Amino acid sequence: MFVVATAGHVDHGKSTLVRALTGMEPDRWAEERRRGMTIDLGFAWTTLPSGGTVAFVDVPGHERFVPNMLAGVGPVPAALIVVAADEGWMPQSAEHLAALDALGVAYGLLAVTRADLADPGPATARARAEIAETSLGAVPAVAVSGLTGAGLPQLRAALDRLAAQLPAPVVDDPVRLWVDRSFTVRGSGTVVTGTLGAGRLRVGDELELAGADEPVRVRGLHSLGEARPEAAAVARVAVNLRGTPRDRLGRGDALLTPGRFHHTDLVDVRLAGDPAADLPATLTLHVGSAAVPVRVRPLGPDTVRLRLARPLPLLVGDRALLRDPGRHHVSGGVRVLDVAPPPLGRRGAAAARAQVLAELDGRPDLTGELRRRRLIRASALIRMGVPVHAEPVAGDWLADPAHWRRLGEQLTEEVARHVREHPLEPGMPVDALRQRLALPDRVLVEALVRPPLRIHAGRVGAASANALPEPVALAVRRVRAEYGDRPFRAPEADRLVDLGLGPREIGAAVRAGALLRLADNVVLLPDALDDAVRVLAGLPQPFTLSAARQALDTTRRVAVPLLELLDRRGATRRLPDDARIVVT
């Protein structure tokens, strides 16, 4: 299917032309037919000579209904510009063309109507000259008469050629269906219509209603008046929604593929039109079928920040336009550069931001986004419209490679500083490191740890078990010198203090494997366990606590926790009579 929107001055015969081409009445309201003037959007379709189908979105031409016109044109890829031969180029011709240009519409066709009433030559020449200065460029022109039918075959053929020029729709893209009409059908419930510009819809699909928390489900689909199990872009579709009240959505809302769009009320954009400095403080942003008041903050000569009155599902690269409804003036088109811009709280932040935006062209760029954002979730980039083809550094997180290297270096420096300042601690807590590095997720800290560092018990420290502060190492050497020939004699508490081993120093030595803790203030050298097993294995089996104490030449204070530790490790086994055997 090929979808085209009409455009042109009021009473230049847009609806008459659509009626003559399709045999359908595009004016849906009795008031429109009574007054002979289109007020709201109309829809009709016909088969072209090639066998393809063209669907028309017929828009009102009166200046009072420009918002309705923009709701119809916004999602449509091509335009049929209508100019009457007997009146020529008119004010609404110019405003509609400015809107098409602002939205970046690049495919179109000129129909000069009422060719039976006047020579179409002058009107054609003027219109083509005006159109050539816009995004549409040079367009074919056909002189027609909706009343007599003259030129209609040529117009049909021109529509066929226009359809052949359009780029192939991307049916694998996520769905963003801008709603241009909603109503209730008895027995079916809520129905919405719109132009499906990309993606594919199927009966049973679960969608997301922009701005709402709960999902909606497709109960039925119609296209060109027929029920269908699915519809692929580009197409005019009517979607019957299951269990969704009529008052929940209307024109300007959107149905979305879940999790694929960023809802934002703050965007940075590039202007194509009035200079940023000349814009009023408030305007209306038209995008898709939505019209939302915005507050304008100029940043650079052609860049501004827009604060939207309500969030919209926008993507990097989206085209929209700004209009001043008070002056009936299209201020110009905008290209969305950033849908999640940083705050501008510091002095000079706006000027710095303008420099960043000056380098952006509105095309999604993964490398550039990572460079600017440094760290971001892949899912967040996808919702912004940025394709992701890089491997995460941790979980769902992507990182700019240079920033990631700097973070690794900073982590090493922070751990070394912490060790210097807290030599008796077993490393720096992961959460403290996360805060020092300003990281949003502790999994990023864990991913940054590389040898010779390691994570143990929630702390990042040296992988070497022998890393001890020199005062503690000296105290351990003194223990070894004093008790090396009496390995099962433990220093008393006061002697530990004399040796320089308080609770924190003992903890550090035990964590480093330099001492073995049996109980509070009961420590031995680390090879005492293996030596004890060898000694006990030489005793008649089973052996008693007293026999073990004598063989080890130690006290009950040491022997009891030592044997209990050997039991727990499976080196010895305690029997019912409290005797023990060495397990070989």
PDB file of C-alpha atoms in Angstrom, residues 134-249:
ATOM      1  CA  THR A 134      11.662  22.871  -0.390  1.00  0.00           C
ATOM      2  CA  SER A 135      12.531  19.320   0.613  1.00  0.00           C
ATOM      3  CA  LEU A 136      10.232  18.070  -2.153  1.00  0.00           C
ATOM      4  CA  GLY A 137      12.378  19.560  -4.917  1.00  0.00           C
ATOM      5  CA  ALA A 138      11.207  19.206  -8.516  1.00  0.00           C
ATOM      6  CA  VAL A 139       7.870  17.405  -8.608  1.00  0.00           C
ATOM      7  CA  PRO A 140       5.779  16.131 -11.527  1.00  0.00           C
ATOM      8  CA  ALA A 141       2.644  18.142 -12.259  1.00  0.00           C
ATOM      9  CA  VAL A 142      -0.690  16.992 -13.684  1.00  0.00           C
ATOM     10  CA  ALA A 143      -3.573  19.257 -14.733  1.00  0.00           C
ATOM     11  CA  VAL A 144      -6.939  17.728 -13.797  1.00  0.00           C
ATOM     12  CA  SER A 145     -10.604  18.439 -13.387  1.00  0.00           C
ATOM     13  CA  GLY A 146     -12.431  16.616 -10.658  1.00  0.00           C
ATOM     14  CA  LEU A 147     -15.695  17.687 -12.247  1.00  0.00           C
ATOM     15  CA  THR A 148     -15.126  16.490 -15.842  1.00  0.00           C
ATOM     16  CA  GLY A 149     -12.564  13.770 -15.115  1.00  0.00           C
ATOM     17  CA  ALA A 150     -10.007  15.282 -17.484  1.00  0.00           C
ATOM     18  CA  GLY A 151      -6.440  14.363 -16.493  1.00  0.00           C
ATOM     19  CA  LEU A 152      -7.464  11.684 -13.989  1.00  0.00           C
ATOM     20  CA  PRO A 153      -5.826   8.835 -15.969  1.00  0.00           C
ATOM     21  CA  GLN A 154      -2.596  10.851 -16.138  1.00  0.00           C
ATOM     22  CA  LEU A 155      -2.834  11.541 -12.384  1.00  0.00           C
ATOM     23  CA  ARG A 156      -3.299   7.856 -11.651  1.00  0.00           C
ATOM     24  CA  ALA A 157      -0.233   7.021 -13.721  1.00  0.00           C
ATOM     25  CA  ALA A 158       1.763   9.747 -11.952  1.00  0.00           C
ATOM     26  CA  LEU A 159       0.703   8.304  -8.564  1.00  0.00           C
ATOM     27  CA  ASP A 160       1.943   4.910  -9.716  1.00  0.00           C
ATOM     28  CA  ARG A 161       5.325   6.390 -10.625  1.00  0.00           C
ATOM     29  CA  LEU A 162       5.477   8.213  -7.282  1.00  0.00           C
ATOM     30  CA  ALA A 163       4.770   4.979  -5.423  1.00  0.00           C
ATOM     31  CA  ALA A 164       7.636   3.286  -7.251  1.00  0.00           C
ATOM     32  CA  GLN A 165      10.057   5.989  -6.071  1.00  0.00           C
ATOM     33  CA  LEU A 166       9.347   5.590  -2.361  1.00  0.00           C
ATOM     34  CA  PRO A 167      11.933   3.724  -0.285  1.00  0.00           C
ATOM     35  CA  ALA A 168      10.922   0.245   0.817  1.00  0.00           C
ATOM     36  CA  PRO A 169       9.249   0.302   4.230  1.00  0.00           C
ATOM     37  CA  VAL A 170      11.130  -1.231   7.156  1.00  0.00           C
ATOM     38  CA  VAL A 171       8.754  -3.912   8.386  1.00  0.00           C
ATOM     39  CA  ASP A 172      11.155  -5.183  11.082  1.00  0.00           C
ATOM     40  CA  ASP A 173      11.279  -1.859  12.909  1.00  0.00           C
ATOM     41  CA  PRO A 174       9.294  -1.363  16.123  1.00  0.00           C
ATOM     42  CA  VAL A 175       5.744  -0.066  15.747  1.00  0.00           C
ATOM     43  CA  ARG A 176       4.901   3.538  16.555  1.00  0.00           C
ATOM     44  CA  LEU A 177       1.349   4.114  15.350  1.00  0.00           C
ATOM     45  CA  TRP A 178       0.316   7.736  15.837  1.00  0.00           C
ATOM     46  CA  VAL A 179      -3.410   7.810  16.470  1.00  0.00           C
ATOM     47  CA  ASP A 180      -5.324  10.264  14.273  1.00  0.00           C
ATOM     48  CA  ARG A 181      -8.822   9.067  15.143  1.00  0.00           C
ATOM     49  CA  SER A 182     -10.462   7.045  17.921  1.00  0.00           C
ATOM     50  CA  PHE A 183     -14.054   5.910  18.274  1.00  0.00           C
ATOM     51  CA  THR A 184     -16.234   3.126  19.625  1.00  0.00           C
ATOM     52  CA  VAL A 185     -17.847   0.404  17.562  1.00  0.00           C
ATOM     53  CA  ARG A 186     -20.876  -1.286  19.147  1.00  0.00           C
ATOM     54  CA  GLY A 187     -19.946  -4.828  20.096  1.00  0.00           C
ATOM     55  CA  SER A 188     -16.243  -4.305  19.408  1.00  0.00           C
ATOM     56  CA  GLY A 189     -15.154  -1.536  21.740  1.00  0.00           C
ATOM     57  CA  THR A 190     -12.463   1.056  21.120  1.00  0.00           C
ATOM     58  CA  VAL A 191     -11.005   1.462  17.625  1.00  0.00           C
ATOM     59  CA  VAL A 192      -8.131   3.752  16.646  1.00  0.00           C
ATOM     60  CA  THR A 193      -6.818   4.587  13.195  1.00  0.00           C
ATOM     61  CA  GLY A 194      -3.459   5.785  11.941  1.00  0.00           C
ATOM     62  CA  THR A 195      -0.788   5.443   9.304  1.00  0.00           C
ATOM     63  CA  LEU A 196       1.569   2.550  10.032  1.00  0.00           C
ATOM     64  CA  GLY A 197       4.873   3.947   8.783  1.00  0.00           C
ATOM     65  CA  ALA A 198       7.136   1.118   9.939  1.00  0.00           C
ATOM     66  CA  GLY A 199       6.882  -2.297  11.519  1.00  0.00           C
ATOM     67  CA  ARG A 200       4.151  -4.893  11.490  1.00  0.00           C
ATOM     68  CA  LEU A 201       0.950  -5.343  13.489  1.00  0.00           C
ATOM     69  CA  ARG A 202      -0.763  -8.664  14.175  1.00  0.00           C
ATOM     70  CA  VAL A 203      -3.994  -9.618  15.883  1.00  0.00           C
ATOM     71  CA  GLY A 204      -3.081 -10.603  19.432  1.00  0.00           C
ATOM     72  CA  ASP A 205      -0.058  -8.300  19.651  1.00  0.00           C
ATOM     73  CA  GLU A 206       0.579  -6.641  22.978  1.00  0.00           C
ATOM     74  CA  LEU A 207       1.355  -2.953  22.583  1.00  0.00           C
ATOM     75  CA  GLU A 208       2.161  -0.083  24.865  1.00  0.00           C
ATOM     76  CA  LEU A 209       0.035   3.039  25.030  1.00  0.00           C
ATOM     77  CA  ALA A 210       2.391   5.995  25.161  1.00  0.00           C
ATOM     78  CA  GLY A 211       2.291   7.562  28.601  1.00  0.00           C
ATOM     79  CA  ALA A 212       0.315   4.709  30.221  1.00  0.00           C
ATOM     80  CA  ASP A 213       1.670   1.991  32.469  1.00  0.00           C
ATOM     81  CA  GLU A 214      -0.479  -0.955  31.440  1.00  0.00           C
ATOM     82  CA  PRO A 215      -0.302  -2.725  28.063  1.00  0.00           C
ATOM     83  CA  VAL A 216      -3.051  -2.906  25.448  1.00  0.00           C
ATOM     84  CA  ARG A 217      -3.826  -5.841  23.174  1.00  0.00           C
ATOM     85  CA  VAL A 218      -4.847  -5.873  19.522  1.00  0.00           C
ATOM     86  CA  ARG A 219      -8.259  -7.514  19.294  1.00  0.00           C
ATOM     87  CA  GLY A 220      -8.706  -6.946  15.575  1.00  0.00           C
ATOM     88  CA  LEU A 221      -7.170  -5.209  12.551  1.00  0.00           C
ATOM     89  CA  HIS A 222      -8.754  -3.585   9.528  1.00  0.00           C
ATOM     90  CA  SER A 223      -7.056  -2.076   6.520  1.00  0.00           C
ATOM     91  CA  LEU A 224      -8.862  -0.634   3.492  1.00  0.00           C
ATOM     92  CA  GLY A 225     -12.164  -1.669   5.031  1.00  0.00           C
ATOM     93  CA  GLU A 226     -11.273  -5.358   5.397  1.00  0.00           C
ATOM     94  CA  ALA A 227     -10.441  -7.430   8.468  1.00  0.00           C
ATOM     95  CA  ARG A 228      -6.871  -8.735   8.362  1.00  0.00           C
ATOM     96  CA  PRO A 229      -4.781 -10.972  10.629  1.00  0.00           C
ATOM     97  CA  GLU A 230      -1.799  -8.638  10.190  1.00  0.00           C
ATOM     98  CA  ALA A 231      -0.764  -5.404   8.509  1.00  0.00           C
ATOM     99  CA  ALA A 232       2.719  -4.331   7.462  1.00  0.00           C
ATOM    100  CA  ALA A 233       4.027  -0.844   6.747  1.00  0.00           C
ATOM    101  CA  VAL A 234       3.198   1.326   4.964  1.00  0.00           C
ATOM    102  CA  ALA A 235      -0.553   1.070   5.534  1.00  0.00           C
ATOM    103  CA  ARG A 236      -3.638   2.791   6.797  1.00  0.00           C
ATOM    104  CA  VAL A 237      -4.917   0.662   9.670  1.00  0.00           C
ATOM    105  CA  ALA A 238      -7.791   0.537  12.116  1.00  0.00           C
ATOM    106  CA  VAL A 239      -6.906  -1.232  15.356  1.00  0.00           C
ATOM    107  CA  ASN A 240      -9.539  -2.659  17.682  1.00  0.00           C
ATOM    108  CA  LEU A 241      -8.147  -2.650  21.221  1.00  0.00           C
ATOM    109  CA  ARG A 242      -9.255  -5.177  23.792  1.00  0.00           C
ATOM    110  CA  GLY A 243     -10.479  -3.773  27.115  1.00  0.00           C
ATOM    111  CA  THR A 244      -9.302  -0.207  26.515  1.00  0.00           C
ATOM    112  CA  PRO A 245     -11.842   2.538  27.340  1.00  0.00           C
ATOM    113  CA  ARG A 246     -12.503   5.084  24.607  1.00  0.00           C
ATOM    114  CA  ASP A 247     -11.556   7.978  26.860  1.00  0.00           C
ATOM    115  CA  ARG A 248      -8.081   6.547  27.453  1.00  0.00           C
ATOM    116  CA  LEU A 249      -6.673   7.642  24.125  1.00  0.00           C
TER     117      LEU A 249
END
